[in-house]
mmCIF file of C-alpha atoms and ligand atoms in Angstrom:
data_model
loop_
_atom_site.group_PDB
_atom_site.id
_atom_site.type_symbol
_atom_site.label_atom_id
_atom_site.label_comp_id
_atom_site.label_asym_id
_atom_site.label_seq_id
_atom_site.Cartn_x
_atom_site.Cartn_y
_atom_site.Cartn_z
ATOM 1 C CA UNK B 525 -52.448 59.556 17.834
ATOM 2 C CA UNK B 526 -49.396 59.545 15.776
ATOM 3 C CA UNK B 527 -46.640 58.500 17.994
ATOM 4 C CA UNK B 528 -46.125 57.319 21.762
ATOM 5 C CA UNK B 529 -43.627 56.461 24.004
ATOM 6 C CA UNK B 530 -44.037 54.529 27.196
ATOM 7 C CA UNK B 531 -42.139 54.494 30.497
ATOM 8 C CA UNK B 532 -38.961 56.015 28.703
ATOM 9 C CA UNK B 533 -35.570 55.462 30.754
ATOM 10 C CA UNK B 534 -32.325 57.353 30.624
ATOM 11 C CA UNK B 535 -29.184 57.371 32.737
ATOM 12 C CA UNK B 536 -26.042 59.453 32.037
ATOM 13 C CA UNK B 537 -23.313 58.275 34.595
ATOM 14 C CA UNK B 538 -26.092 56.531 36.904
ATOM 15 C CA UNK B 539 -27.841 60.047 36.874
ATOM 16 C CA UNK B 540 -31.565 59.432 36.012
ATOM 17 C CA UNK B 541 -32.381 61.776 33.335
ATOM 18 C CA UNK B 542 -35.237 60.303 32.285
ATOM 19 C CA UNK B 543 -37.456 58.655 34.680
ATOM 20 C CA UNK B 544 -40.713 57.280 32.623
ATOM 21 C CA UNK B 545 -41.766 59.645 30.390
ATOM 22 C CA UNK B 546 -44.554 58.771 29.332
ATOM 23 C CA UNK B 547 -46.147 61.007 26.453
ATOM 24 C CA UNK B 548 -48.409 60.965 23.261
ATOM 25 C CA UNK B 549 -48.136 63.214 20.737
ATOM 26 C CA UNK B 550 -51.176 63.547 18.185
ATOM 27 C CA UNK B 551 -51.257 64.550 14.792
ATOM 28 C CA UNK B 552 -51.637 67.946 13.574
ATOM 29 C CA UNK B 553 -50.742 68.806 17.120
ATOM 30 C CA UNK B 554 -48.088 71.491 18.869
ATOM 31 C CA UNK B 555 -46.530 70.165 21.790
ATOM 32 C CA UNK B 556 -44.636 72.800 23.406
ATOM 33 C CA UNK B 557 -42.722 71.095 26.402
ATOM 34 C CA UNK B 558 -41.311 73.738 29.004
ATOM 35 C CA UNK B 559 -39.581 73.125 32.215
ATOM 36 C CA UNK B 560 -35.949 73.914 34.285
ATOM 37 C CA UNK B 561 -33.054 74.325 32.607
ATOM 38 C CA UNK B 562 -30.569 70.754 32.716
ATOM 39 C CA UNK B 563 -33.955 68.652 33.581
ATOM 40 C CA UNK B 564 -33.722 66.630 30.620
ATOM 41 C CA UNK B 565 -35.613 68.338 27.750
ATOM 42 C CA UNK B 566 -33.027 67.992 25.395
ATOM 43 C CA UNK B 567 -32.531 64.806 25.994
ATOM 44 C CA UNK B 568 -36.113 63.805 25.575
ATOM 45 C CA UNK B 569 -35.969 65.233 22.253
ATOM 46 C CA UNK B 570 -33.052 63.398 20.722
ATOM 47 C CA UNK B 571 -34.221 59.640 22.508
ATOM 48 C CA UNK B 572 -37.443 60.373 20.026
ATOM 49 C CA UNK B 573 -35.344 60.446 17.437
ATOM 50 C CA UNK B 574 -32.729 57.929 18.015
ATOM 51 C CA UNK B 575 -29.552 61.027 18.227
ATOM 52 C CA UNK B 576 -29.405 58.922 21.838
ATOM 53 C CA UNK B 577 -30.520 55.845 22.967
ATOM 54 C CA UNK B 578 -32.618 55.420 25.772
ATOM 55 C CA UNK B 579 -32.250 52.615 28.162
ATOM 56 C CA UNK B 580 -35.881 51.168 28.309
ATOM 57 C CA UNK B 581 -39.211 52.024 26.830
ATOM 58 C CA UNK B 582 -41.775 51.396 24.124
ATOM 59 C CA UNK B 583 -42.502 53.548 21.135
ATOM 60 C CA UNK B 584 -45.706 53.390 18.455
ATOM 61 C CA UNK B 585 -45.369 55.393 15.862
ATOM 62 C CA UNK B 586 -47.373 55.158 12.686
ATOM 63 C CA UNK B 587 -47.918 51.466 12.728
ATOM 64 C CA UNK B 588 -45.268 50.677 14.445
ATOM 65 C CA UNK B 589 -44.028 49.242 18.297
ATOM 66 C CA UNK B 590 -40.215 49.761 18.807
ATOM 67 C CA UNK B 591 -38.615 48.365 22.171
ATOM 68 C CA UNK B 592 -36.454 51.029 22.934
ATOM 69 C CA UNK B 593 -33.993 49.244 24.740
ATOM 70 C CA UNK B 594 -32.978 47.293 21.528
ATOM 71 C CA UNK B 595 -34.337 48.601 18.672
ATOM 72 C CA UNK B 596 -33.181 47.103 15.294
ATOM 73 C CA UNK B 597 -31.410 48.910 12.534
ATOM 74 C CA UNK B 598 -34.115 49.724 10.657
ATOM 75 C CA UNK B 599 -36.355 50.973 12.988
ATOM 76 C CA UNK B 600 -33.595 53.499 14.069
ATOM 77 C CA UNK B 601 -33.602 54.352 10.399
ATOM 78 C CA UNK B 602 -37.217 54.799 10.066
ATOM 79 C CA UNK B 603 -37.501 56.853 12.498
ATOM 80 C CA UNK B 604 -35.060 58.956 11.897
ATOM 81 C CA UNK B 605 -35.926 59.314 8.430
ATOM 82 C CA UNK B 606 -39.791 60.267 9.447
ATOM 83 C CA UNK B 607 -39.017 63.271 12.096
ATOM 84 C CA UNK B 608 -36.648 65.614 11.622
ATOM 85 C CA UNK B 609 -34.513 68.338 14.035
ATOM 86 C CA UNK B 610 -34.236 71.944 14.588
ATOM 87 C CA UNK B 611 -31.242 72.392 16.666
ATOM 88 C CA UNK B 612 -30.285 75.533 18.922
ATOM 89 C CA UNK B 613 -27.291 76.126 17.034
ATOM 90 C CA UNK B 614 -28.964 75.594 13.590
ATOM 91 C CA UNK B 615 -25.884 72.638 12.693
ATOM 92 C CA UNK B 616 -26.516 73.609 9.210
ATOM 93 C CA UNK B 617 -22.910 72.094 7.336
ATOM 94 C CA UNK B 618 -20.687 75.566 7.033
ATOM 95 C CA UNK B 619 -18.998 74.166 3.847
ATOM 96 C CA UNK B 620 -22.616 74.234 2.046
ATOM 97 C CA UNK B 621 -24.296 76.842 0.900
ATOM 98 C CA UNK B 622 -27.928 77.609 2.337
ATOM 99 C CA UNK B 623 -29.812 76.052 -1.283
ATOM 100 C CA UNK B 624 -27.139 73.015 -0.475
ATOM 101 C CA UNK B 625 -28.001 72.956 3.041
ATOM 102 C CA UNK B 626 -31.689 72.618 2.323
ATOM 103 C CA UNK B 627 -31.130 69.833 -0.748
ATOM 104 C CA UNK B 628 -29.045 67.718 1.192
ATOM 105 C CA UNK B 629 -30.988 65.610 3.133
ATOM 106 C CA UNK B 630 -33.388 64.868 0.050
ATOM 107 C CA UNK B 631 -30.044 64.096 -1.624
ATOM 108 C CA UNK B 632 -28.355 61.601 0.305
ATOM 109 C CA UNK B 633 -31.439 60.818 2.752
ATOM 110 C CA UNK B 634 -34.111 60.214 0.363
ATOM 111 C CA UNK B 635 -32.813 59.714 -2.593
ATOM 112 C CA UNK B 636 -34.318 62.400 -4.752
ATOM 113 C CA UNK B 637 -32.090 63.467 -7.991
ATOM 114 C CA UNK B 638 -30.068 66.941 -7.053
ATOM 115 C CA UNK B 639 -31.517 68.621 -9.538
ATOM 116 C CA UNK B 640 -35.080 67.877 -8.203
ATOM 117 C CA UNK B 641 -33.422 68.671 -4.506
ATOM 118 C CA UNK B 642 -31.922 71.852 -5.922
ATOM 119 C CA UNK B 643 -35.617 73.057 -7.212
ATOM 120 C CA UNK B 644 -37.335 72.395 -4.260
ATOM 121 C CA UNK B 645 -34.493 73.945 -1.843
ATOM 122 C CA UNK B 646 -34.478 76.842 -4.068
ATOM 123 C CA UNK B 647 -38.826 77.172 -3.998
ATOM 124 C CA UNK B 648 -38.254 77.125 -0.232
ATOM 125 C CA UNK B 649 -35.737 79.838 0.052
ATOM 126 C CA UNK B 650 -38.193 81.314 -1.970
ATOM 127 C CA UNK B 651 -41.113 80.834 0.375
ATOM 128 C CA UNK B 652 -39.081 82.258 3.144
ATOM 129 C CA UNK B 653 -38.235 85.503 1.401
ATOM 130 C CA UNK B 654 -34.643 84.309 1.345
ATOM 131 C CA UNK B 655 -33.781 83.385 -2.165
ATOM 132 C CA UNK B 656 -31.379 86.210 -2.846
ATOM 133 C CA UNK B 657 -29.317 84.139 -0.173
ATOM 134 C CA UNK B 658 -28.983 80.636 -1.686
ATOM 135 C CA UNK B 659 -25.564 81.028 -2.788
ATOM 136 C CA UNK B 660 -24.599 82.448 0.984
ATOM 137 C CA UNK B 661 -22.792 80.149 3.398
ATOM 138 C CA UNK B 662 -23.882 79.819 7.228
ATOM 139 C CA UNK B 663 -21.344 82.553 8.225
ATOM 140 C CA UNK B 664 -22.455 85.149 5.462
ATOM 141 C CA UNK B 665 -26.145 84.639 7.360
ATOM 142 C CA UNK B 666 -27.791 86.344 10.207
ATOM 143 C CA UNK B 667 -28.273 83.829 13.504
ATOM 144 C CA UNK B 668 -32.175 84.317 12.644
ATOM 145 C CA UNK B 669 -31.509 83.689 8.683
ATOM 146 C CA UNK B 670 -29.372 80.313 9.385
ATOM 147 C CA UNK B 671 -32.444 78.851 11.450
ATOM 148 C CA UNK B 672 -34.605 79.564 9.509
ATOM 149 C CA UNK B 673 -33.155 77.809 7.189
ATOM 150 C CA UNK B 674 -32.463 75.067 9.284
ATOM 151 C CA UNK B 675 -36.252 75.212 9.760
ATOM 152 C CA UNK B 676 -36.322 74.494 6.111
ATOM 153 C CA UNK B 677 -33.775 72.315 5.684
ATOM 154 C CA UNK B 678 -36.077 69.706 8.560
ATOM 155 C CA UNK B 679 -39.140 70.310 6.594
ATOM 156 C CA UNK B 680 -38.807 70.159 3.115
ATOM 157 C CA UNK B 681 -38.084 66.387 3.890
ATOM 158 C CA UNK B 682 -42.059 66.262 4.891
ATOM 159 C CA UNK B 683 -41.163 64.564 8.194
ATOM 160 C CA UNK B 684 -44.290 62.837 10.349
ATOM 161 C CA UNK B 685 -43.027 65.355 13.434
ATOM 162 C CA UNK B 686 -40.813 68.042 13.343
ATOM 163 C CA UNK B 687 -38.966 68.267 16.972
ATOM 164 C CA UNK B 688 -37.328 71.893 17.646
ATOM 165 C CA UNK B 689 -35.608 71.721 20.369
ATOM 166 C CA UNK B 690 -34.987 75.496 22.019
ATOM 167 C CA UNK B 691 -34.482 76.704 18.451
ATOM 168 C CA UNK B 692 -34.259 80.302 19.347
ATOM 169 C CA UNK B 693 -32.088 80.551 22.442
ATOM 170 C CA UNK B 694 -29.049 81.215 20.581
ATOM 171 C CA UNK B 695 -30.447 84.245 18.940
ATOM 172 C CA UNK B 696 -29.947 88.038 19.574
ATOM 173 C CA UNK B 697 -33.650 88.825 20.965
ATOM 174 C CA UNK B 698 -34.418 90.828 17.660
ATOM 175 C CA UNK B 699 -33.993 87.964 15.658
ATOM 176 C CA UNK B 700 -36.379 85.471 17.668
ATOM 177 C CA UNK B 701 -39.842 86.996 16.132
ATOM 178 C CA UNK B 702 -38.715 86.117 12.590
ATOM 179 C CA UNK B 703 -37.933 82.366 13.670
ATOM 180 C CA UNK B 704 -41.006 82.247 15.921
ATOM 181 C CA UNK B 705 -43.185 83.210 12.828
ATOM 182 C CA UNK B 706 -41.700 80.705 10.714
ATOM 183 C CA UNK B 707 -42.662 78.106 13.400
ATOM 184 C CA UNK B 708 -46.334 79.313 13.649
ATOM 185 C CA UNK B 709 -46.662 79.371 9.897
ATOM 186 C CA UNK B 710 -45.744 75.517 9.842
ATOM 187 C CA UNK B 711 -47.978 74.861 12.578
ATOM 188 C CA UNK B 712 -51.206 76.547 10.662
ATOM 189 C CA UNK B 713 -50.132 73.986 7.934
ATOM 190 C CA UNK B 714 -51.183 71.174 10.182
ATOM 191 C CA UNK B 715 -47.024 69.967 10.261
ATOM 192 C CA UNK B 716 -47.105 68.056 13.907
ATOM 193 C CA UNK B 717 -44.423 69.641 16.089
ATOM 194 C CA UNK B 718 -42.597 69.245 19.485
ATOM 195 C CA UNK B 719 -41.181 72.440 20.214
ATOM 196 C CA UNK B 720 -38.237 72.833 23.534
ATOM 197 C CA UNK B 721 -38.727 76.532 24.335
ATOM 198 C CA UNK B 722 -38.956 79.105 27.006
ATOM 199 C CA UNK B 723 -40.804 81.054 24.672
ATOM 200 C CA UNK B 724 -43.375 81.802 26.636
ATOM 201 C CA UNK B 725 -45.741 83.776 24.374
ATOM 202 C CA UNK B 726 -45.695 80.658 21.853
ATOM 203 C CA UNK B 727 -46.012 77.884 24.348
ATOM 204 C CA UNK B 728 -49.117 80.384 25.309
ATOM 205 C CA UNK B 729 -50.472 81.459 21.762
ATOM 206 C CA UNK B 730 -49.318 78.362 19.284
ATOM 207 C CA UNK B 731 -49.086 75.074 21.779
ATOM 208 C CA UNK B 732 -52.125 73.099 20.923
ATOM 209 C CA UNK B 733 -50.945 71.361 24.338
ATOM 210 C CA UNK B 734 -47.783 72.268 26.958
ATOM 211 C CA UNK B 735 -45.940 70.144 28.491
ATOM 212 C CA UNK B 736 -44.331 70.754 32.040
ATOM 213 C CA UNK B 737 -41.355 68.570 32.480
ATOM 214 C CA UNK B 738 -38.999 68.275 35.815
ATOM 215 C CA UNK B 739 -37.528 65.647 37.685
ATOM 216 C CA UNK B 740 -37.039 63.324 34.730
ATOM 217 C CA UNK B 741 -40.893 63.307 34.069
ATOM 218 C CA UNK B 742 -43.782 65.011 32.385
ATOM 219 C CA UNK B 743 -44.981 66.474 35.774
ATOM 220 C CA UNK B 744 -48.196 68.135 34.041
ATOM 221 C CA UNK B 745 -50.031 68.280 30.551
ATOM 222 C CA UNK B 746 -52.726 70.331 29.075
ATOM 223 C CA UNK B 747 -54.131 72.874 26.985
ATOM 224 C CA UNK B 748 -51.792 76.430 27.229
ATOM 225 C CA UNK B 749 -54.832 78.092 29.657
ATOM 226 C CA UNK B 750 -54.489 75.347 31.703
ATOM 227 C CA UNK B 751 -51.253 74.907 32.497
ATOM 228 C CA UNK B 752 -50.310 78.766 32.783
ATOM 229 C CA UNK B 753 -53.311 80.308 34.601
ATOM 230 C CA UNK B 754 -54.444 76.909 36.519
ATOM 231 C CA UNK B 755 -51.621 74.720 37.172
ATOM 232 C CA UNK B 756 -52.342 71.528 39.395
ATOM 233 C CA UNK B 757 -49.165 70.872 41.056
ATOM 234 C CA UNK B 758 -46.915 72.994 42.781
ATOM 235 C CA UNK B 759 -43.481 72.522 40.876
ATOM 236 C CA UNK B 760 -45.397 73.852 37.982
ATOM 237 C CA UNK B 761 -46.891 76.886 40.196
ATOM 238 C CA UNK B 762 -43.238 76.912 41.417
ATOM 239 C CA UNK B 763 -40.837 77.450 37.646
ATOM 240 C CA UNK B 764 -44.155 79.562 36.375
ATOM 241 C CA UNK B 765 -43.968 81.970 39.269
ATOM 242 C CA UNK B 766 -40.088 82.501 39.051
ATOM 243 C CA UNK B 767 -40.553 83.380 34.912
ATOM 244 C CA UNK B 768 -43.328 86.010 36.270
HETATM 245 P P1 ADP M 1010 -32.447 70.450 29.377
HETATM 246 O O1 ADP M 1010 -32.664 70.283 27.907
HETATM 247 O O2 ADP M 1010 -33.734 70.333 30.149
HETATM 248 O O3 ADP M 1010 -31.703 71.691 29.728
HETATM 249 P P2 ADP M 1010 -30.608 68.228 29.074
HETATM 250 O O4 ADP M 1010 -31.417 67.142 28.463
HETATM 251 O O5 ADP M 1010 -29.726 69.007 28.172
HETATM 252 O O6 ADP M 1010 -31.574 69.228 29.887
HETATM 253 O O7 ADP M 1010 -29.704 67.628 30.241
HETATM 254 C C1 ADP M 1010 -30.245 66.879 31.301
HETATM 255 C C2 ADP M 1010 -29.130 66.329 32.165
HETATM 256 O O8 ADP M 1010 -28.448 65.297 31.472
HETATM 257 C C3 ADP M 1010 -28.091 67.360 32.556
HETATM 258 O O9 ADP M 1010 -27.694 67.090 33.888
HETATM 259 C C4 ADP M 1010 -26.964 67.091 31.581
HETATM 260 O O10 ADP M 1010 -25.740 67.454 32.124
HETATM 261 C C5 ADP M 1010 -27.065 65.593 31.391
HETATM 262 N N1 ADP M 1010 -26.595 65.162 30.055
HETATM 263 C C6 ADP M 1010 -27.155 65.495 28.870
HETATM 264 N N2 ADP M 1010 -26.506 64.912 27.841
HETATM 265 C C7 ADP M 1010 -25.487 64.199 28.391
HETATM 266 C C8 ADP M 1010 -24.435 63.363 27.869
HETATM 267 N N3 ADP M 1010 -24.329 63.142 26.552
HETATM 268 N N4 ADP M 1010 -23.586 62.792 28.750
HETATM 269 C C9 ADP M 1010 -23.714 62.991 30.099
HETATM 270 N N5 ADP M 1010 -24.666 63.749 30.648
HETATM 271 C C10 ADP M 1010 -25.546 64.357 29.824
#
């Protein structure tokens, strides 16, 4: 198991967003997590990562237990610096171009020289079939071009987990495929991934495991087959039936 968290707690104005999550997320693994819209996915997501903090909890990752409640300064920075985020609207910086985009976090996060950061942002566009557009900025790209870049920009940092969260609901529907194939080429590479989506055909084709979440909680958990042709409870039965 790479990383855990225990009885996570959130409130937003006394709402209960998060209501003990409780989850483990193993290496090597896709963890698709799918649910209502305004449940709390999102929020999940970015208490993993320390973009909020939760209220209560525990977290091992790696070697590591982190109260959640009060974690110290440099467990927030470890963390952060050992996952990494796909956003829904890519957040790539609009002032940088896509190669700059892509160096940057080696630059100022791990301190690798630029022109080290430069070569391996540029071998990346490369991999992606997108080095003719490392001089473009984000609004000279396609939707579909700036995540996958933002895709790159997450990974080339090697994080422990990569978490996506709903990176392909801002895109025009032709665009999604190209993202979605990015995604399942990093999880053939073995890169451990928590992926937001209502994709439905890769919760159902790439999830190693899916994740139903509602009501502030992980309601259900299992293997794709499992949770889309024999769900257990019936507010899983209930969201899976009004996709159908
Ligand atoms: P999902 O990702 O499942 O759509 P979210 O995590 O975005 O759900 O939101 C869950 C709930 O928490 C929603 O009711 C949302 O309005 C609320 N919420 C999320 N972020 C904040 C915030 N920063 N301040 C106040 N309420 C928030």
């Amino acid at each position: 198991m790479l990383l855990e968290v225990k009885d996570l707690q959130k409130q937003f104005n006394g709402h209960q967003v998060l209501d003990g999550v409780d989850l483990q997320i193993h290496q090597g693994e896709v963890l698709v997590i799918i649910g209502p819209s305004g449940s709390g996915k999102t929020t999940l997501l970015r208490n993993l990562n320390f973009l909020e903090h939760a209220d209560s909890g525990t977290m091992h990752f790696a070697d590591q237990t982190i109260d959640l409640g009060k974690p110290s300064k440099q467990q927030v920075q470890w963390v952060r610096r050992h996952t990494a985020m796909v956003f829904q609207n890519y957040n790539l910086f609009k002032n940088k171009t896509a190669q700059q985009n892509i160096a940057e976090g080696l630059i100022y996060g791990h301190g690798v020289d630029a022109k080290t950061a430069n070569q391996k942002a540029a071998q990346a566009l490369k991999n992606l079939g997108l080095y003719d557009r490392r001089h473009y900025f984000p609004t000279q790209l396609s939707g579909g071009q700036q995540q996958r870049i933002g895709i790159a920009r997450a990974t080339v940092l090697k994080p422990e987990v990569v978490l996506f969260d709903e990176p392909t609901s801002a895109l025009d529907p032709e665009l999604v495929g190209t993202v979605l194939k990015d995604m399942q080429r990093l999880a053939e590479n073995g890169q451990t991934m928590v992926v937001v989506t209502h994709q439905m055909w890769f919760a159902r084709n790439v999830a190693s495991r899916v994740a139903f979440f509602a009501d502030g909680q992980i309601q259900e958990i299992g293997k794709p087959a499992d949770i889309f042709d024999h769900p257990q409870k019936q507010r899983t039965k209930q969201f899976l039936n009004a996709l159908a």
